[in-house]
Short mmCIF file of C-alpha atoms and ligand atoms in Angstrom, two decimals:
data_model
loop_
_atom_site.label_atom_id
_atom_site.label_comp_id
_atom_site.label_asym_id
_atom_site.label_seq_id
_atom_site.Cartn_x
_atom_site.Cartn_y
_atom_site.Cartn_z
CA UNK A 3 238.33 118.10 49.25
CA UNK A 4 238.30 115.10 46.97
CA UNK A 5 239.95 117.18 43.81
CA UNK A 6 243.32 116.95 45.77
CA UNK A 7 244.70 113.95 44.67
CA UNK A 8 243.01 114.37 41.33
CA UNK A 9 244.09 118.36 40.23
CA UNK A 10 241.93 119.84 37.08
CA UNK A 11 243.33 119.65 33.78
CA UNK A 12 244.00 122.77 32.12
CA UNK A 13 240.53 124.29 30.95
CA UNK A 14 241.98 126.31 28.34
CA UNK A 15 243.36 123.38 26.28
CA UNK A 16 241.53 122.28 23.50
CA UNK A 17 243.33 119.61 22.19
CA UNK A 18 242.19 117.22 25.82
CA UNK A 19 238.90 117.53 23.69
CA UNK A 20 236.74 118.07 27.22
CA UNK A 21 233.04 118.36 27.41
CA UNK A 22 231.98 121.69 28.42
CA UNK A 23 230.65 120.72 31.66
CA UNK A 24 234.58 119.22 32.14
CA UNK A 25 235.62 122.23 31.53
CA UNK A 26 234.05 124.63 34.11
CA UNK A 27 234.03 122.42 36.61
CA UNK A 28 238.57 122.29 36.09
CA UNK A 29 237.72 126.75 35.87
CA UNK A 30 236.18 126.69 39.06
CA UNK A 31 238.63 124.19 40.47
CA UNK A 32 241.78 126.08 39.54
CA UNK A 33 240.89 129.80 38.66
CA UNK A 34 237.95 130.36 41.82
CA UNK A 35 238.84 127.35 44.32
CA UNK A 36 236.42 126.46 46.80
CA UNK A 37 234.55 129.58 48.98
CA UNK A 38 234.83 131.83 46.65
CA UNK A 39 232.84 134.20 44.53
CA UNK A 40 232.69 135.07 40.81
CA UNK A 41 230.73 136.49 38.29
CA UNK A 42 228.37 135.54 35.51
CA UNK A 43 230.20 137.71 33.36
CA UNK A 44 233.86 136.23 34.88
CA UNK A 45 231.78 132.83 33.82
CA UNK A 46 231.59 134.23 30.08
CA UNK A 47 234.32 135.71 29.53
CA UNK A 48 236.33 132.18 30.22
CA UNK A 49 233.77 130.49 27.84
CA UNK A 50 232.79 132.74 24.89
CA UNK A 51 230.20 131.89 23.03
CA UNK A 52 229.41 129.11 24.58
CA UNK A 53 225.62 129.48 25.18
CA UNK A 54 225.29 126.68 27.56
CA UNK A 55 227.55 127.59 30.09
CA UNK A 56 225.30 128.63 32.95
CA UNK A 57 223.31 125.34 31.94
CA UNK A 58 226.42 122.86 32.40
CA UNK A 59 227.57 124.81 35.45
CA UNK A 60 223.96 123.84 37.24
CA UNK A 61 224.49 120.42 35.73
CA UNK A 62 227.46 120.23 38.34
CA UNK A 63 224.98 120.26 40.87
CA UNK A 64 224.72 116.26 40.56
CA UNK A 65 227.98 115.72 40.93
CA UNK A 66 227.99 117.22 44.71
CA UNK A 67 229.30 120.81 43.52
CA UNK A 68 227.60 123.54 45.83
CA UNK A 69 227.25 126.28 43.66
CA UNK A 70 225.30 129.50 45.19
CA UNK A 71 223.27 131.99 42.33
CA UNK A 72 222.32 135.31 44.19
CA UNK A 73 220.68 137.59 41.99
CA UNK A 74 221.21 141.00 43.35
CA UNK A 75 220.69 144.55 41.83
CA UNK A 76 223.76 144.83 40.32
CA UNK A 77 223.77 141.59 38.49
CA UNK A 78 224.21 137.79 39.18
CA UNK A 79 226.74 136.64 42.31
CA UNK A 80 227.92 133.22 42.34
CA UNK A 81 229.95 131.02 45.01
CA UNK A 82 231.95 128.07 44.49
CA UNK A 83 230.69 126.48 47.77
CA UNK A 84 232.03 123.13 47.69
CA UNK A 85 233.83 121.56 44.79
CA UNK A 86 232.16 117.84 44.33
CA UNK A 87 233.42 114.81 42.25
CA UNK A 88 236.49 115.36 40.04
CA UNK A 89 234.73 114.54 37.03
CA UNK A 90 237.46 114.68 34.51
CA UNK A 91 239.45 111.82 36.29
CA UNK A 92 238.60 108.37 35.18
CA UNK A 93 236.99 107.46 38.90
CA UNK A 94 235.27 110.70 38.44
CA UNK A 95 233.79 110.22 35.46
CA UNK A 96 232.03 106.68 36.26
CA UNK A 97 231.02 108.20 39.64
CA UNK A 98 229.52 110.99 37.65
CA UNK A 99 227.78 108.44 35.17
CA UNK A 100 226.16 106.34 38.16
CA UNK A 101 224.81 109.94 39.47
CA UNK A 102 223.76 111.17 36.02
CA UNK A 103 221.18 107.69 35.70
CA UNK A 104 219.96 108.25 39.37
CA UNK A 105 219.13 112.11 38.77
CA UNK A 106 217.34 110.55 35.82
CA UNK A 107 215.50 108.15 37.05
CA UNK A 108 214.54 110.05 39.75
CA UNK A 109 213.67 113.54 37.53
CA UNK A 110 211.31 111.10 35.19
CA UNK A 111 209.52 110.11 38.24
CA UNK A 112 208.99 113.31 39.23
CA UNK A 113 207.37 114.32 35.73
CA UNK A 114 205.49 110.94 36.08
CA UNK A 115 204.05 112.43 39.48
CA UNK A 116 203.55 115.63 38.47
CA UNK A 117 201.82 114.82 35.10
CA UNK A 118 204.05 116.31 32.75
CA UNK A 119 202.79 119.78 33.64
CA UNK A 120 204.17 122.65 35.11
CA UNK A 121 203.10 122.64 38.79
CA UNK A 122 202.66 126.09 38.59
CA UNK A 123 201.05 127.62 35.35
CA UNK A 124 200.43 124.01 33.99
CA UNK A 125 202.03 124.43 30.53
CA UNK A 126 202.98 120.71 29.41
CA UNK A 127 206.60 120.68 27.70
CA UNK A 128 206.91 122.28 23.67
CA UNK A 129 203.92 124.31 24.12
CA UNK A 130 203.46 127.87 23.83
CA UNK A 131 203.18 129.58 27.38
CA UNK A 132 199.91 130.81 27.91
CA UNK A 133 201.03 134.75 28.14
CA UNK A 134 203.65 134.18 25.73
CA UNK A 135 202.44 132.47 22.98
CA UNK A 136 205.83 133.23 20.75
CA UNK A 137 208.00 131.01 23.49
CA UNK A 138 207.72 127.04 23.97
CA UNK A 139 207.78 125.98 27.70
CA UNK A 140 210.60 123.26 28.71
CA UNK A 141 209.73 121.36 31.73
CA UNK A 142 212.53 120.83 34.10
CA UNK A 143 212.88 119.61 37.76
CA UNK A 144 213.55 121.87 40.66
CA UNK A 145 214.43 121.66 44.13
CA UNK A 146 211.67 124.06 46.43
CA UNK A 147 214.46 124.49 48.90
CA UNK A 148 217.60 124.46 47.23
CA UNK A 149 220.10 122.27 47.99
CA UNK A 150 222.68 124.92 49.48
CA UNK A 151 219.84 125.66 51.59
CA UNK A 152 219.64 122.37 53.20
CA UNK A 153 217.26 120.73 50.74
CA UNK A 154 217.37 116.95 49.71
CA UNK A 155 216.95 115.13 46.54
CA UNK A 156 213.57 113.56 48.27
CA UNK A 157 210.59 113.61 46.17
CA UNK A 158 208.92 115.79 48.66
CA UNK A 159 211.33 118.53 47.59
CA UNK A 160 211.09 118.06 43.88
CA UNK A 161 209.02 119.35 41.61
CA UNK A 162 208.25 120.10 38.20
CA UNK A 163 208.37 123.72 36.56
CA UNK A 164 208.46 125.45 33.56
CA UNK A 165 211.08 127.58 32.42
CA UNK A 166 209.00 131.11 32.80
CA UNK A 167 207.43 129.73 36.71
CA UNK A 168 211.23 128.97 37.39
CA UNK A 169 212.59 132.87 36.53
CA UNK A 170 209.54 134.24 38.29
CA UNK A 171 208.57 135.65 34.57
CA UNK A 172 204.89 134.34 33.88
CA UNK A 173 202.31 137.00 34.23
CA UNK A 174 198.49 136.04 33.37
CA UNK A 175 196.68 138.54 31.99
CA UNK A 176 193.93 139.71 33.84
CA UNK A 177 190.52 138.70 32.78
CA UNK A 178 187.33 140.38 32.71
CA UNK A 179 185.26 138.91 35.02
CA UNK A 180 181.64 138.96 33.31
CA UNK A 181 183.65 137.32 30.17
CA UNK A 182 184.71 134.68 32.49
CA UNK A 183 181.54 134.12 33.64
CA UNK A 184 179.66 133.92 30.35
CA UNK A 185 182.24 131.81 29.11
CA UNK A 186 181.41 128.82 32.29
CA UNK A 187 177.72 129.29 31.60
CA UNK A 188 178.12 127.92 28.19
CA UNK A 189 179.67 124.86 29.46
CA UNK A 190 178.14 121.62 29.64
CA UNK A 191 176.84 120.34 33.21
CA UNK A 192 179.46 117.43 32.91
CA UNK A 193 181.87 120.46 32.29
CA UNK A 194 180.86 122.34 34.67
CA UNK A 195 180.75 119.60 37.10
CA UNK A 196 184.53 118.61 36.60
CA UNK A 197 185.63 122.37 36.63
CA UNK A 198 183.94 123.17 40.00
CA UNK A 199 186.12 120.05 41.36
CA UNK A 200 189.22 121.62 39.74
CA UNK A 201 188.11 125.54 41.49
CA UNK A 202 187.45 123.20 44.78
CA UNK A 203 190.89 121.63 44.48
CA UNK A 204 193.08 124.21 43.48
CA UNK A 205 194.34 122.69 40.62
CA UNK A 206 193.32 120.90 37.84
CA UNK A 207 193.28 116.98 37.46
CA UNK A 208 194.58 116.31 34.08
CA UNK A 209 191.94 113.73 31.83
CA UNK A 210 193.43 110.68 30.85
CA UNK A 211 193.77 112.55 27.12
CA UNK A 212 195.36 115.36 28.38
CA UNK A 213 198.13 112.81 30.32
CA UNK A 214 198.78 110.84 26.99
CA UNK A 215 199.22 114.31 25.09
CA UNK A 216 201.80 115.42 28.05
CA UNK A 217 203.23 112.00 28.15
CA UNK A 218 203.76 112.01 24.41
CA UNK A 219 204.96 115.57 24.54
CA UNK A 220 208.05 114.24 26.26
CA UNK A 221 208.98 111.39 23.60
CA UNK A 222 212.02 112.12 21.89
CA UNK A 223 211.62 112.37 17.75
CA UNK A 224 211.60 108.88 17.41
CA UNK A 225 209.37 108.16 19.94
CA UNK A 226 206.73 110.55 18.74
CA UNK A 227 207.13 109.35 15.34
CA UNK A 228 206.56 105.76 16.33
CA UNK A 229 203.09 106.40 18.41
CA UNK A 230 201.60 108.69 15.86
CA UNK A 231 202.12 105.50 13.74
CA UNK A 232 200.93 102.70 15.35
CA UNK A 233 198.00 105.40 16.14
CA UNK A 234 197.15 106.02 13.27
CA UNK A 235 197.45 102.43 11.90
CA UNK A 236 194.78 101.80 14.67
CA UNK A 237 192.64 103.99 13.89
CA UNK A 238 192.53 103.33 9.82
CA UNK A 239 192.28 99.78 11.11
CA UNK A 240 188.87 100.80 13.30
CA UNK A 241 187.35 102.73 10.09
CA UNK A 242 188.33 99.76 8.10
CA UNK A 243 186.04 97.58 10.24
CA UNK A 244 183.25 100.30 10.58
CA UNK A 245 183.31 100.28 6.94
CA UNK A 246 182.51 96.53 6.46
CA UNK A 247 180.00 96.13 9.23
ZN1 LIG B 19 204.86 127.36 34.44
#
């Protein structure tokens, strides 16, 4: 176990001024120790109120924790399976740095790949879920065979899901058939040309519009506000020059 030589601080002191994510990872090390099991509520109880906690707990997951979630009738199981880097020593914490830039890189490629849709429903990120139209997706990345189960970080495991796909919780609502029908009549032939590809394929191939909206749909503030400029500089520029001509 590579915590030995470097023991947790004490989780419950505030004044060390530790991240949350510092903090359950020096809880499991010290109050559940490595094989075995708590609760979610266990998990809760040691952090009130802090809404995240599940979150940062997962987060240890790229620091080479093993943490098994069974969901089972009578709530949530979890397992301390192996503790990973001791990421509130100072070796720890640049390990953990180098590892939080790889999982980076390597998630972005994934939503590169994946076209910054779910692979599932295909809900781009900050838009309303299409049988939940009160709720905003967020995109993450997920292993298909977790890596307690023997999965690896290979792109071939990865993919990218919505938050709904990921709990199992999206449910379409079924559609009258005839509407549906009537509906692809009134398409165009082009339309109807590029759907029956989608129906042949399984899925559908984003346009080159729909990329840049999914692509822009993952800037951060700045970002966005910095492309809706120079866009719409460009395009005041364009009906500048229609106007003259
Ligand atoms: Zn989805």
């Amino acid at each position: 176990m590579k915590g030995a030589s470097n023991p947790p601080p004490n989780w419950r002191d505030g004044k060390l001024k530790l991240g949350i994510k510092v903090r359950v990872a020096a809880w499991l090390a010290s109050e559940v120790g490595e094989g075995n099991t708590f609760t979610r509520e266990q998990l809760h109880v040691a952090f009130p109120g802090a809404t995240q906690v599940e979150r940062r707990m997962r987060d240890l997951r790229e620091h080479g924790w093993e943490i098994d979630i069974a969901r089972m009738a009578d709530g949530v199981h979890m397992r301390l399976v192996k503790i990973g880097e001791p990421i509130w020593s100072p070796e720890g914490r640049l390990v953990a740095k180098r590892q939080i830039r790889t999982s980076a890189v390597r998630r972005s490629a994934i939503l590169r790949r994946d076209n910054y849709v779910c692979t599932s429903c295909g809900v781009s990120a900050g838009e309303p879920h299409l049988d939940a139209q009160n709720l905003l997706a967020r995109l993450s990345v997920r292993h298909l065979v977790s890596l307690a189960e023997g999965g690896t970080d290979r792109p071939e495991n990865l993919v990218t899901i919505c938050d709904r796909c990921n709990l199992g919780e999206v449910s379409i609502p079924s559609v009258n058939r005839e509407e549906a029908a009537r509906q692809i009549q009134d398409l165009s032939m082009q339309h109807k040309t590029v759907l029956l590809a989608w129906m042949a394929r399984g899925e559908r191939t984003p346009s080159p519009l729909d990329r840049a909206w999914a692509m822009f749909r993952h800037l951060d503030p700045d970002g966005r506000k910095e492309v809706v400029r120079v866009l719409a500089e460009a395009i005041e520029r364009l009906a500048g020059e229609d106007a003259t001509t």
